[in-house]
Tab-separated table of C-alpha atoms in Angstrom:
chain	number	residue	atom	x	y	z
A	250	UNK	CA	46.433	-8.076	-91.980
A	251	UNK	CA	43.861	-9.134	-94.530
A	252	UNK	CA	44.390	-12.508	-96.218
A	253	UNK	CA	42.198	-13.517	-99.338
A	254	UNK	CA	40.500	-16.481	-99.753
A	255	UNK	CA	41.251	-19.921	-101.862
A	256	UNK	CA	39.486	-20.835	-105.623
A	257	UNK	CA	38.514	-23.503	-104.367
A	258	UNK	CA	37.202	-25.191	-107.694
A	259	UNK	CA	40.459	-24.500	-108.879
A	260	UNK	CA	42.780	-25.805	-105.862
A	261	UNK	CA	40.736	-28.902	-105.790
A	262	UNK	CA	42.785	-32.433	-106.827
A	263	UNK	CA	41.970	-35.583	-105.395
A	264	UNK	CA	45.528	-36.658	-105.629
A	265	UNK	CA	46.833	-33.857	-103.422
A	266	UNK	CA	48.142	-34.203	-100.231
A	267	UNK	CA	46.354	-31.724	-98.424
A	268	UNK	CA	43.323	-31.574	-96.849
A	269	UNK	CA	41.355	-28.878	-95.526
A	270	UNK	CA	37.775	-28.061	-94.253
A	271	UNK	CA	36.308	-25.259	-96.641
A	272	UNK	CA	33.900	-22.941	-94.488
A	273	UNK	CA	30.092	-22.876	-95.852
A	274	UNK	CA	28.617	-19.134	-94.812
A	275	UNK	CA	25.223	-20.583	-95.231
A	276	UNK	CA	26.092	-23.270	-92.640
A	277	UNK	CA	26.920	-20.505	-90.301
A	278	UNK	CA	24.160	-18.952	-90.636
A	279	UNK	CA	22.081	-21.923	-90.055
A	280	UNK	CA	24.105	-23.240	-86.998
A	281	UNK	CA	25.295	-25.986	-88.898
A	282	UNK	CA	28.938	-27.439	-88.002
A	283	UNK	CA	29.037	-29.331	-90.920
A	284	UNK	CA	32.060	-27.703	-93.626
A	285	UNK	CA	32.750	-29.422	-97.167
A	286	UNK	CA	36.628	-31.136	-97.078
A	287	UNK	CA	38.993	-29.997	-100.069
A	288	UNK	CA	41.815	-31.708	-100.852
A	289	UNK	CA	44.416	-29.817	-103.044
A	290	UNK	CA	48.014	-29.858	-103.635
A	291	UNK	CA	49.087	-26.560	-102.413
A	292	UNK	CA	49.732	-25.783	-98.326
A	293	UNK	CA	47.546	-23.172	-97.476
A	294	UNK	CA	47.830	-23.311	-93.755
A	295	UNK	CA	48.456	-19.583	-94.033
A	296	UNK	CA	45.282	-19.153	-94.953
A	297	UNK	CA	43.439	-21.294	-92.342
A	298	UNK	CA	41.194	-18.961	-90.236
A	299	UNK	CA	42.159	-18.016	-86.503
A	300	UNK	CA	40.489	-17.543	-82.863
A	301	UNK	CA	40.200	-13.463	-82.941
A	302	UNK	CA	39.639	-13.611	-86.881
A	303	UNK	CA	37.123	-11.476	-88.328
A	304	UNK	CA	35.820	-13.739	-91.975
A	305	UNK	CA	34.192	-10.765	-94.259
A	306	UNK	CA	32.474	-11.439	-97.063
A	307	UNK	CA	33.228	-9.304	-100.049
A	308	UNK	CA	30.367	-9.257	-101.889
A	309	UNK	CA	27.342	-7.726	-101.034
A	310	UNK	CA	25.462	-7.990	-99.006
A	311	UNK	CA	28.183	-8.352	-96.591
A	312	UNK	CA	28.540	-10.543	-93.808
A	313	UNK	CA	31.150	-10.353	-90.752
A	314	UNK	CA	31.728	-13.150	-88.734
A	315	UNK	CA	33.706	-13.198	-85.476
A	316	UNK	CA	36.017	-16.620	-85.545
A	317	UNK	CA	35.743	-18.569	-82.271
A	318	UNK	CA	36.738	-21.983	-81.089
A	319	UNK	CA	34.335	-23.390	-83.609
A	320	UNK	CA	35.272	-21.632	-86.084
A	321	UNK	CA	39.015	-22.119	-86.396
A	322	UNK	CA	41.086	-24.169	-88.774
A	323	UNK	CA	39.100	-23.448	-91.357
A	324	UNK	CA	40.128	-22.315	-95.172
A	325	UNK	CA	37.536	-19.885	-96.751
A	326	UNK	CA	36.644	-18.709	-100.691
A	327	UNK	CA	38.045	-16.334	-102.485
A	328	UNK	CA	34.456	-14.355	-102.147
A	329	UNK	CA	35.860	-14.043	-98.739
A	330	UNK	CA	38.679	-12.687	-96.738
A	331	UNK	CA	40.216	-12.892	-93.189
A	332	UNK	CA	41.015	-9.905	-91.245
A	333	UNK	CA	43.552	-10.247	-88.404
A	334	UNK	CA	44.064	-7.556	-86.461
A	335	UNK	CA	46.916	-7.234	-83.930
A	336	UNK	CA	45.771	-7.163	-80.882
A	337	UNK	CA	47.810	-5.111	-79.355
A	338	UNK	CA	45.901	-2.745	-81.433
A	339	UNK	CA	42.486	-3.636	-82.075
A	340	UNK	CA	40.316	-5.468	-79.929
A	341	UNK	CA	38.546	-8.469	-82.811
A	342	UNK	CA	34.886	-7.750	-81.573
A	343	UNK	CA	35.497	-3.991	-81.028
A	344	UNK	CA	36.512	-4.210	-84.650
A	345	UNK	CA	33.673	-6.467	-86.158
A	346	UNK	CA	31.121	-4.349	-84.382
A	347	UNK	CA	32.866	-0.795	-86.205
A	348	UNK	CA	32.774	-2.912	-89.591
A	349	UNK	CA	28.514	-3.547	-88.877
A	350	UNK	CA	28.330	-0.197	-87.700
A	351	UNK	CA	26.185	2.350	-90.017
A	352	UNK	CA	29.391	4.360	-90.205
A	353	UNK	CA	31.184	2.100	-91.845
A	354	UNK	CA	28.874	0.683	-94.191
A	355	UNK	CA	28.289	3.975	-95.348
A	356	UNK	CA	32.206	3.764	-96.436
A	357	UNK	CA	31.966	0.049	-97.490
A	358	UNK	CA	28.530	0.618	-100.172
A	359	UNK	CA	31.068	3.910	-101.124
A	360	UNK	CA	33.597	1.406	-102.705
A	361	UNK	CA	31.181	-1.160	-104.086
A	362	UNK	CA	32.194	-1.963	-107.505
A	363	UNK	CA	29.996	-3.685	-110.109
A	364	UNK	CA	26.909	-3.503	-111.355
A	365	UNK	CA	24.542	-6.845	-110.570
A	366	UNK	CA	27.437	-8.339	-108.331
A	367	UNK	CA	28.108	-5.628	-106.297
A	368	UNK	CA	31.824	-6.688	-104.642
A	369	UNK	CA	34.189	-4.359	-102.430
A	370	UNK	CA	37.699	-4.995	-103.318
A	371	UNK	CA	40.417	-6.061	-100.769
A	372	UNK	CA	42.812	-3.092	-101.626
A	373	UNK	CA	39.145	-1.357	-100.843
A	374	UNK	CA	38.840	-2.815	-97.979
A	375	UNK	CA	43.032	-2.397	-96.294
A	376	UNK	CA	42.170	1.196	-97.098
A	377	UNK	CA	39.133	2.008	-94.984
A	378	UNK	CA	40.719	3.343	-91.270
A	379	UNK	CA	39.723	1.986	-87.625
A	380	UNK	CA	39.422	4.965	-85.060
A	381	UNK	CA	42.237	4.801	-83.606
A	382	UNK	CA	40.738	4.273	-79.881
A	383	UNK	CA	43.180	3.059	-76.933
A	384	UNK	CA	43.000	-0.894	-76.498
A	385	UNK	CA	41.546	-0.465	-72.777
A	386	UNK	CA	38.482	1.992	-74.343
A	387	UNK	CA	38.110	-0.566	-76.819
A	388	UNK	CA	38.135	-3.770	-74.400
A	389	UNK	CA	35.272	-1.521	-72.411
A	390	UNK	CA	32.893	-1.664	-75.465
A	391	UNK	CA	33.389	-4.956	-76.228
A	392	UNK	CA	32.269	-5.850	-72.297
A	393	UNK	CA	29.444	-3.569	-73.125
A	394	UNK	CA	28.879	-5.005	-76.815
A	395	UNK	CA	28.745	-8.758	-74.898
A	396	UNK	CA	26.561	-7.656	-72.195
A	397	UNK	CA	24.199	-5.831	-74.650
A	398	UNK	CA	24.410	-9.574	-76.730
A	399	UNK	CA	23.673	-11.595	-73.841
A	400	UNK	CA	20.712	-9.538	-72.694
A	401	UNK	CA	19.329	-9.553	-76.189
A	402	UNK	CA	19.727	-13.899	-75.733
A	403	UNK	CA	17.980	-13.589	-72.488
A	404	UNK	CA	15.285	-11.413	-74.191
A	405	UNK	CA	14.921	-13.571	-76.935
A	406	UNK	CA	14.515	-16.592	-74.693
A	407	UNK	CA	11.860	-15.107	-72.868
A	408	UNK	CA	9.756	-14.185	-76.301
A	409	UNK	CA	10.055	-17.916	-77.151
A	410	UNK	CA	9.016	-19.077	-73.598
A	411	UNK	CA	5.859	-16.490	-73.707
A	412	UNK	CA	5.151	-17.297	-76.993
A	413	UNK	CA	4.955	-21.538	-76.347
A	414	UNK	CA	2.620	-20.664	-72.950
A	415	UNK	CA	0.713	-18.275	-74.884
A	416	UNK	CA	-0.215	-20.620	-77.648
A	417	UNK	CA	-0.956	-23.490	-75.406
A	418	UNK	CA	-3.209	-21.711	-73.606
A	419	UNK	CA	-5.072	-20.542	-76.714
A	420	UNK	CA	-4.999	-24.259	-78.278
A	421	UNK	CA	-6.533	-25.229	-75.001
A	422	UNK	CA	-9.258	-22.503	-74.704
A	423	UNK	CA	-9.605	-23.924	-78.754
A	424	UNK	CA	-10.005	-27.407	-77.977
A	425	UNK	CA	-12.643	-26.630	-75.261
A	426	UNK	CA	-14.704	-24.799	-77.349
A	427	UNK	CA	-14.345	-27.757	-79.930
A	428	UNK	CA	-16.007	-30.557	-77.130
């Protein structure tokens, strides 16, 4: 199931009765929980994004973004789209790792249309097929996918936690050399 985002320029009215919080991609990105409230006359609750969403951005470059507690409830732009997969089916981060994967973005930049906005097209988009891989295979990677995830947050810790000894330990060799 792949739902299209709002207009949001043109859904806004002050005088409406609804109210929704717009998701900001650059907020995301930053790790800022801060989204923009629309108000608009038209019930979109439809449209509001889900835990187990996938929230792909259909212009280039492309983002994918897993929706998790903090990301629910949210309405997104038409530049965007939800995709939510049954999970009976498809496994959410089993599927938003295949949509990063180089396979697939080979067959994503293979329907980009447009020439200094380069956009891939929902009907694009419903068209380009999952391997079909059983639900319990699929479950598997995504243990191994979180695993590989948290190791690389471990990692990454450690590189920060090296990298604040190391420099104190040259800024105090520096300041010696200074008295």
């Amino acid at each position: 199931n792949v739902i299209i985002g709002i207009l949001a320029n043109r859904e806004e009215d002050k005088d409406g009765k609804y109210q929704y919080n717009l998701f900001n991609i650059k907020n995301y990105e930053e790790g800022i929980n801060k989204n923009k409230k629309i108000i608009t006359r038209n019930c979109f609750d439809k449209k509001l994004t889900q835990k187990g969403d996938i929230i792909f951005r259909l212009v280039y470059p492309n983002k994918i973004i897993y929706v998790d507690d903090k990301y629910e409830n949210l309405i997104i732009t038409s530049q965007m789209c939800i995709i939510r997969p049954d999970t009976e089916l498809i496994d959410p981060i089993f599927l938003k790792w295949y949509l990063e994967s180089e396979l697939c973005k080979d067959k994503i930049l293979l329907n980009l249309t447009g020439s200094s906005i380069k956009k891939i097209s929902v009907n694009a988009l419903r068209k380009i097929e999952i391997p079909k891989i059983e639900i319990e295979k699929q479950r598997k990677i995504k243990d191994l996918l979180q695993l590989w995830l948290r190791e690389k947050e471990i990692m990454q810790m450690m590189i920060d936690k090296k990298e604040t000894l190391y420099n104190s330990i040259i800024e105090e060799i520096v300041e010696e050399r200074e008295k």
